[in-house]
């Protein structure tokens, strides 16, 4: 029945779209029985999907071996161990810029360069200085972990590699951070292993959406004496209650540092963590995945900023879509208000 204002009463959504539980109850028993059969088929699909992801992991491992020689050459160029040839250094944008210069300007520039080389015979920088540190500082996810005292250490980082678990082993991947000899620690390589699960959960098989990181393990850093940036020494004054004397006590406490990345929170056997620990662990998993999927394969593009532009464009597109949805919702509310009779 219409209300006094002339607007039709709208039935509650729950009456139009019954909940899944309600719908099942009102269905005939024979139909509910067949739905259970479909559920069992869906579980079988989930197990087949798990096998699919296992084969994808094997393909990743296979192609990682093909990528590695290129990544090794990248490492050698960055470190200065190898000087690329003129042909290897050609890039279309460089050619376009050179063609825009007039011949006489190019001749003049080359003469000036030759004079400078004669006057200053010093060698230029070796390789690409601070390559990985520059990437850390430009990527928000990594710069959030970076502290000023980490930067001198990361100047010695010469490569980051991803290693996939071998056939027959539980699914995992390892991040390897390779350092040149330095005055901070003895390790040549720092590692972080991410353990993965790629099978439906027996208690909730329909939640399976592919491999997920379930745990991670860092490594022990063999710090030189007094160089451990993950701890700091504080002095605290204590007053004796009876005598009133004061003494100074020194103790070590944890310190913010990127190198805490190699000492992650351990999930307890029962899997129960407090909210803060869960968030910390989830962020850790996200960072490990980002290293694997983005940073290591596309390092030069993060150094130049080209990959950052792509990431920002993607985020802007998502934001614009979200804004449109909000505007549509606002518009719907306005329409609803417009249906009301002002006399009501």
Short mmCIF file of C-alpha atoms in Angstrom, two decimals:
data_model
loop_
_atom_site.label_atom_id
_atom_site.label_comp_id
_atom_site.label_asym_id
_atom_site.label_seq_id
_atom_site.Cartn_x
_atom_site.Cartn_y
_atom_site.Cartn_z
CA UNK A 1 0.00 0.00 0.00
CA UNK A 2 1.20 3.50 -0.74
CA UNK A 3 2.15 5.60 2.25
CA UNK A 4 0.63 9.08 2.90
CA UNK A 5 3.42 10.74 0.93
CA UNK A 6 2.67 8.69 -2.13
CA UNK A 7 5.90 6.61 -2.05
CA UNK A 8 5.63 2.85 -2.26
CA UNK A 9 6.99 1.02 0.79
CA UNK A 10 10.15 -0.87 -0.18
CA UNK A 11 10.46 -4.38 1.20
CA UNK A 12 13.70 -5.11 3.11
CA UNK A 13 16.51 -6.49 0.99
CA UNK A 14 16.56 -9.69 3.01
CA UNK A 15 13.00 -10.44 1.86
CA UNK A 16 13.98 -10.05 -1.79
CA UNK A 17 17.34 -11.86 -1.60
CA UNK A 18 17.21 -14.50 1.11
CA UNK A 19 20.45 -15.52 2.75
CA UNK A 20 22.19 -18.64 1.56
CA UNK A 21 21.23 -20.50 4.73
CA UNK A 22 17.57 -19.43 4.41
CA UNK A 23 17.49 -20.37 0.73
CA UNK A 24 18.81 -23.84 1.45
CA UNK A 25 16.22 -24.41 4.16
CA UNK A 26 13.32 -23.53 1.85
CA UNK A 27 14.62 -25.73 -0.97
CA UNK A 28 13.24 -29.26 -1.29
CA UNK A 29 15.38 -31.96 0.33
CA UNK A 30 16.15 -33.57 -3.04
CA UNK A 31 17.53 -30.26 -4.38
CA UNK A 32 19.66 -29.70 -1.27
CA UNK A 33 21.08 -33.19 -1.78
CA UNK A 34 22.11 -32.33 -5.34
CA UNK A 35 23.72 -29.06 -4.15
CA UNK A 36 25.92 -31.10 -1.81
CA UNK A 37 26.98 -33.17 -4.81
CA UNK A 38 27.96 -29.93 -6.60
CA UNK A 39 29.94 -28.85 -3.54
CA UNK A 40 31.96 -32.07 -3.72
CA UNK A 41 32.63 -31.39 -7.39
CA UNK A 42 33.81 -27.89 -6.44
CA UNK A 43 36.27 -29.34 -3.92
CA UNK A 44 37.67 -31.58 -6.67
CA UNK A 45 38.05 -28.48 -8.86
CA UNK A 46 40.00 -26.78 -6.07
CA UNK A 47 42.43 -29.71 -5.88
CA UNK A 48 42.93 -29.63 -9.66
CA UNK A 49 43.58 -25.87 -9.38
CA UNK A 50 46.20 -26.61 -6.72
CA UNK A 51 47.95 -28.97 -9.16
CA UNK A 52 47.85 -26.22 -11.77
CA UNK A 53 49.67 -23.83 -9.44
CA UNK A 54 52.25 -26.50 -8.62
CA UNK A 55 53.04 -26.76 -12.34
CA UNK A 56 53.16 -22.95 -12.60
CA UNK A 57 55.77 -23.01 -9.81
CA UNK A 58 57.79 -25.53 -11.81
CA UNK A 59 57.59 -23.27 -14.86
CA UNK A 60 58.77 -20.31 -12.77
CA UNK A 61 61.71 -22.38 -11.59
CA UNK A 62 62.53 -23.42 -15.16
CA UNK A 63 62.40 -19.88 -16.54
CA UNK A 64 64.30 -18.48 -13.56
CA UNK A 65 67.28 -20.48 -14.84
CA UNK A 66 66.90 -18.75 -18.23
CA UNK A 67 66.68 -15.28 -16.67
CA UNK A 68 69.65 -15.81 -14.36
CA UNK A 69 72.46 -15.26 -16.95
CA UNK A 70 70.88 -11.87 -17.76
CA UNK A 71 70.59 -10.98 -14.09
CA UNK A 72 74.24 -12.04 -13.59
CA UNK A 73 75.28 -9.67 -16.36
CA UNK A 74 73.17 -6.91 -14.76
CA UNK A 75 75.05 -7.52 -11.50
CA UNK A 76 78.41 -7.31 -13.27
CA UNK A 77 77.50 -4.05 -15.01
CA UNK A 78 76.17 -2.53 -11.77
CA UNK A 79 79.29 -3.51 -9.83
CA UNK A 80 81.63 -2.35 -12.60
CA UNK A 81 83.09 -5.83 -13.15
CA UNK A 82 82.04 -5.61 -16.81
CA UNK A 83 81.90 -2.57 -19.09
CA UNK A 84 79.12 -2.95 -21.70
CA UNK A 85 80.01 -2.40 -25.35
CA UNK A 86 78.85 0.63 -27.35
CA UNK A 87 76.34 -1.59 -29.12
CA UNK A 88 74.94 -2.86 -25.82
CA UNK A 89 74.57 0.72 -24.59
CA UNK A 90 72.54 1.92 -27.58
CA UNK A 91 68.97 2.88 -26.73
CA UNK A 92 66.38 4.49 -29.06
CA UNK A 93 65.92 7.63 -26.95
CA UNK A 94 69.69 8.26 -27.02
CA UNK A 95 69.71 8.08 -30.82
CA UNK A 96 66.78 10.49 -31.13
CA UNK A 97 68.49 13.04 -28.91
CA UNK A 98 71.72 12.81 -30.91
CA UNK A 99 69.92 13.29 -34.24
CA UNK A 100 68.35 16.51 -32.94
CA UNK A 101 71.78 18.08 -32.43
CA UNK A 102 73.29 19.94 -35.39
CA UNK A 103 76.54 18.53 -36.76
CA UNK A 104 78.61 21.57 -35.78
CA UNK A 105 77.23 21.47 -32.22
CA UNK A 106 78.17 17.80 -31.90
CA UNK A 107 81.67 18.51 -33.21
CA UNK A 108 82.08 21.35 -30.73
CA UNK A 109 80.84 19.17 -27.90
CA UNK A 110 83.24 16.37 -28.78
CA UNK A 111 86.19 18.80 -28.88
CA UNK A 112 85.22 20.16 -25.46
CA UNK A 113 84.91 16.64 -24.06
CA UNK A 114 88.34 15.73 -25.39
CA UNK A 115 89.84 18.82 -23.73
CA UNK A 116 88.19 17.94 -20.42
CA UNK A 117 89.52 14.37 -20.57
CA UNK A 118 93.04 15.68 -21.19
CA UNK A 119 92.77 18.18 -18.34
CA UNK A 120 91.20 15.70 -15.87
CA UNK A 121 92.46 12.18 -16.57
CA UNK A 122 90.63 10.82 -13.49
CA UNK A 123 88.38 7.83 -14.06
CA UNK A 124 84.61 8.19 -13.80
CA UNK A 125 82.45 6.25 -11.33
CA UNK A 126 82.70 2.49 -11.40
CA UNK A 127 79.58 0.65 -12.54
CA UNK A 128 76.34 2.20 -11.29
CA UNK A 129 76.99 3.52 -7.77
CA UNK A 130 74.38 2.89 -5.06
CA UNK A 131 72.11 1.11 -7.55
CA UNK A 132 70.13 -0.95 -5.02
CA UNK A 133 70.13 1.76 -2.36
CA UNK A 134 68.54 4.17 -4.86
CA UNK A 135 65.80 1.60 -5.51
CA UNK A 136 65.16 1.15 -1.78
CA UNK A 137 64.84 4.92 -1.35
CA UNK A 138 62.47 5.37 -4.30
CA UNK A 139 59.99 2.57 -3.50
CA UNK A 140 57.61 3.54 -0.70
CA UNK A 141 57.22 0.01 0.61
CA UNK A 142 60.99 -0.29 1.09
CA UNK A 143 61.80 3.28 2.10
CA UNK A 144 59.36 2.91 5.01
CA UNK A 145 61.72 0.28 6.48
CA UNK A 146 64.89 2.18 5.66
CA UNK A 147 66.69 4.15 8.36
CA UNK A 148 69.55 6.60 7.92
CA UNK A 149 71.99 4.21 9.62
CA UNK A 150 71.04 1.47 7.08
CA UNK A 151 72.14 3.47 4.06
CA UNK A 152 75.94 3.11 4.42
CA UNK A 153 75.46 -0.66 4.67
CA UNK A 154 73.15 -0.93 1.66
CA UNK A 155 75.75 0.87 -0.45
CA UNK A 156 77.59 -2.48 -0.31
CA UNK A 157 74.59 -4.46 -1.64
CA UNK A 158 75.60 -5.74 -5.06
CA UNK A 159 72.72 -8.04 -6.03
CA UNK A 160 69.36 -9.50 -5.00
CA UNK A 161 68.38 -12.92 -6.32
CA UNK A 162 65.30 -15.15 -6.09
CA UNK A 163 65.73 -18.91 -5.75
CA UNK A 164 62.80 -21.31 -6.11
CA UNK A 165 62.44 -24.59 -4.23
CA UNK A 166 63.63 -27.71 -6.02
CA UNK A 167 61.23 -30.34 -7.44
CA UNK A 168 59.84 -32.59 -4.75
CA UNK A 169 60.49 -30.05 -1.99
CA UNK A 170 57.73 -28.04 -0.25
CA UNK A 171 56.87 -24.94 -2.25
CA UNK A 172 58.96 -21.92 -1.24
CA UNK A 173 61.21 -19.19 -2.57
CA UNK A 174 64.34 -17.60 -1.11
CA UNK A 175 65.50 -14.00 -1.39
CA UNK A 176 69.30 -13.72 -1.43
CA UNK A 177 70.92 -10.36 -0.70
CA UNK A 178 74.55 -10.44 -1.90
CA UNK A 179 76.99 -8.00 -0.29
CA UNK A 180 80.54 -7.07 -1.09
CA UNK A 181 83.04 -7.22 1.81
CA UNK A 182 82.19 -4.44 4.26
CA UNK A 183 82.93 -3.19 7.75
CA UNK A 184 79.53 -4.09 9.20
CA UNK A 185 79.11 -7.89 9.06
CA UNK A 186 80.90 -11.00 7.83
CA UNK A 187 78.04 -12.53 5.81
CA UNK A 188 78.51 -12.47 2.05
CA UNK A 189 74.82 -13.37 1.58
CA UNK A 190 71.77 -12.64 3.74
CA UNK A 191 68.76 -14.86 3.09
CA UNK A 192 65.02 -14.82 3.71
CA UNK A 193 62.98 -17.96 2.97
CA UNK A 194 59.24 -17.70 2.31
CA UNK A 195 57.31 -20.94 2.76
CA UNK A 196 54.18 -21.36 0.68
CA UNK A 197 51.07 -23.47 0.70
CA UNK A 198 49.26 -24.45 -2.49
CA UNK A 199 46.47 -26.78 -1.48
CA UNK A 200 42.89 -26.25 -0.31
CA UNK A 201 42.33 -26.10 3.44
CA UNK A 202 40.42 -29.18 4.53
CA UNK A 203 38.22 -27.07 6.86
CA UNK A 204 37.51 -24.36 4.24
CA UNK A 205 38.31 -25.66 0.73
CA UNK A 206 36.26 -22.99 -1.06
CA UNK A 207 38.56 -20.21 0.18
CA UNK A 208 41.45 -21.51 -1.97
CA UNK A 209 42.64 -18.90 -4.47
CA UNK A 210 46.13 -20.14 -5.26
CA UNK A 211 49.47 -20.31 -3.44
CA UNK A 212 49.84 -18.24 -0.29
CA UNK A 213 52.83 -17.46 1.93
CA UNK A 214 52.33 -19.13 5.31
CA UNK A 215 55.66 -18.56 7.06
CA UNK A 216 59.12 -17.09 6.63
CA UNK A 217 62.60 -17.59 8.07
CA UNK A 218 65.43 -15.09 8.18
CA UNK A 219 69.11 -15.64 8.93
CA UNK A 220 71.65 -14.83 11.62
CA UNK A 221 73.69 -11.73 10.79
CA UNK A 222 77.30 -11.97 11.99
CA UNK A 223 77.76 -8.33 12.96
CA UNK A 224 81.15 -6.79 13.64
CA UNK A 225 81.51 -5.56 17.20
CA UNK A 226 79.61 -2.33 17.74
CA UNK A 227 78.15 -2.33 14.21
CA UNK A 228 74.77 -4.00 14.82
CA UNK A 229 72.22 -1.37 13.69
CA UNK A 230 69.24 -3.49 14.85
CA UNK A 231 70.00 -2.69 18.51
CA UNK A 232 70.94 0.43 20.41
CA UNK A 233 72.46 0.96 23.84
CA UNK A 234 70.59 3.16 26.29
CA UNK A 235 71.60 4.41 29.71
CA UNK A 236 69.08 4.50 32.53
CA UNK A 237 69.49 5.96 36.01
CA UNK A 238 68.20 3.89 38.93
CA UNK A 239 67.74 5.16 42.50
CA UNK A 240 68.12 2.78 45.44
CA UNK A 241 64.96 2.92 47.56
CA UNK A 242 66.73 2.51 50.91
CA UNK A 243 70.07 4.28 50.53
CA UNK A 244 69.00 6.83 47.95
CA UNK A 245 72.11 6.20 45.87
CA UNK A 246 71.88 6.51 42.11
CA UNK A 247 73.51 4.18 39.61
CA UNK A 248 73.59 4.20 35.82
CA UNK A 249 72.60 1.00 34.03
CA UNK A 250 73.24 0.38 30.35
CA UNK A 251 71.20 -2.08 28.32
CA UNK A 252 70.53 -2.94 24.71
CA UNK A 253 67.09 -2.49 23.17
CA UNK A 254 65.80 -3.13 19.66
CA UNK A 255 66.31 -0.41 17.07
CA UNK A 256 64.38 0.34 13.87
CA UNK A 257 66.31 -0.91 10.86
CA UNK A 258 65.78 -2.54 7.48
CA UNK A 259 67.95 -5.41 8.74
CA UNK A 260 65.18 -6.46 11.13
CA UNK A 261 63.73 -7.89 7.89
CA UNK A 262 66.03 -10.88 8.48
CA UNK A 263 64.62 -11.53 11.94
CA UNK A 264 60.87 -11.91 11.29
CA UNK A 265 58.09 -12.72 13.73
CA UNK A 266 57.61 -16.47 14.06
CA UNK A 267 54.08 -17.79 13.82
CA UNK A 268 53.36 -20.02 16.86
CA UNK A 269 52.45 -23.70 16.28
CA UNK A 270 48.80 -23.01 17.04
CA UNK A 271 48.84 -20.17 14.51
CA UNK A 272 47.39 -17.64 16.98
CA UNK A 273 48.92 -14.14 16.84
CA UNK A 274 47.78 -10.85 18.29
CA UNK A 275 46.45 -8.24 15.87
CA UNK A 276 49.69 -6.22 15.67
CA UNK A 277 51.79 -9.34 15.02
CA UNK A 278 49.37 -10.50 12.33
CA UNK A 279 49.63 -7.14 10.58
CA UNK A 280 53.44 -7.18 10.84
CA UNK A 281 53.63 -10.69 9.40
CA UNK A 282 51.16 -9.88 6.60
CA UNK A 283 53.26 -6.81 5.67
CA UNK A 284 56.39 -8.97 5.67
CA UNK A 285 54.75 -11.45 3.29
CA UNK A 286 53.69 -8.59 1.02
CA UNK A 287 57.24 -7.19 0.91
CA UNK A 288 58.72 -10.61 0.13
CA UNK A 289 56.24 -11.07 -2.71
CA UNK A 290 57.03 -7.57 -4.01
CA UNK A 291 60.77 -8.32 -4.11
CA UNK A 292 60.09 -11.53 -6.00
CA UNK A 293 57.51 -10.26 -8.49
CA UNK A 294 58.60 -6.67 -9.09
CA UNK A 295 61.93 -5.48 -7.67
CA UNK A 296 64.24 -8.30 -8.77
CA UNK A 297 62.84 -8.80 -12.30
CA UNK A 298 62.53 -5.06 -13.08
CA UNK A 299 65.29 -3.49 -11.00
CA UNK A 300 66.58 -1.04 -13.63
CA UNK A 301 63.06 0.34 -14.16
CA UNK A 302 62.73 1.08 -10.44
CA UNK A 303 66.16 2.74 -10.51
CA UNK A 304 65.13 5.01 -13.40
CA UNK A 305 61.61 5.55 -12.02
CA UNK A 306 59.83 4.10 -15.05
CA UNK A 307 58.33 1.24 -13.03
CA UNK A 308 57.22 3.73 -10.36
CA UNK A 309 55.28 5.66 -13.00
CA UNK A 310 53.53 2.43 -14.06
CA UNK A 311 52.65 1.62 -10.43
CA UNK A 312 51.31 5.13 -9.83
CA UNK A 313 49.20 4.99 -13.01
CA UNK A 314 47.69 1.70 -11.86
CA UNK A 315 46.90 3.15 -8.43
CA UNK A 316 45.31 6.24 -10.00
CA UNK A 317 43.09 4.09 -12.21
CA UNK A 318 41.91 2.13 -9.18
CA UNK A 319 41.26 5.37 -7.29
CA UNK A 320 39.27 6.87 -10.15
CA UNK A 321 37.09 3.77 -10.37
CA UNK A 322 36.48 3.95 -6.62
CA UNK A 323 35.55 7.63 -6.88
CA UNK A 324 33.07 6.87 -9.63
CA UNK A 325 31.42 4.20 -7.50
CA UNK A 326 31.10 6.64 -4.58
CA UNK A 327 29.60 9.26 -6.86
CA UNK A 328 27.09 6.74 -8.19
CA UNK A 329 26.09 5.84 -4.65
CA UNK A 330 25.66 9.52 -3.79
CA UNK A 331 23.56 9.95 -6.90
CA UNK A 332 21.32 7.06 -5.89
CA UNK A 333 20.77 8.69 -2.50
CA UNK A 334 19.82 11.95 -4.19
CA UNK A 335 17.35 10.10 -6.41
CA UNK A 336 15.79 8.47 -3.37
CA UNK A 337 15.39 11.81 -1.68
CA UNK A 338 13.89 13.20 -4.85
CA UNK A 339 11.14 10.54 -4.72
CA UNK A 340 9.94 11.80 -1.34
CA UNK A 341 6.88 13.97 -1.32
CA UNK A 342 7.84 17.32 0.28
CA UNK A 343 4.33 17.55 1.73
CA UNK A 344 4.73 14.30 3.65
#
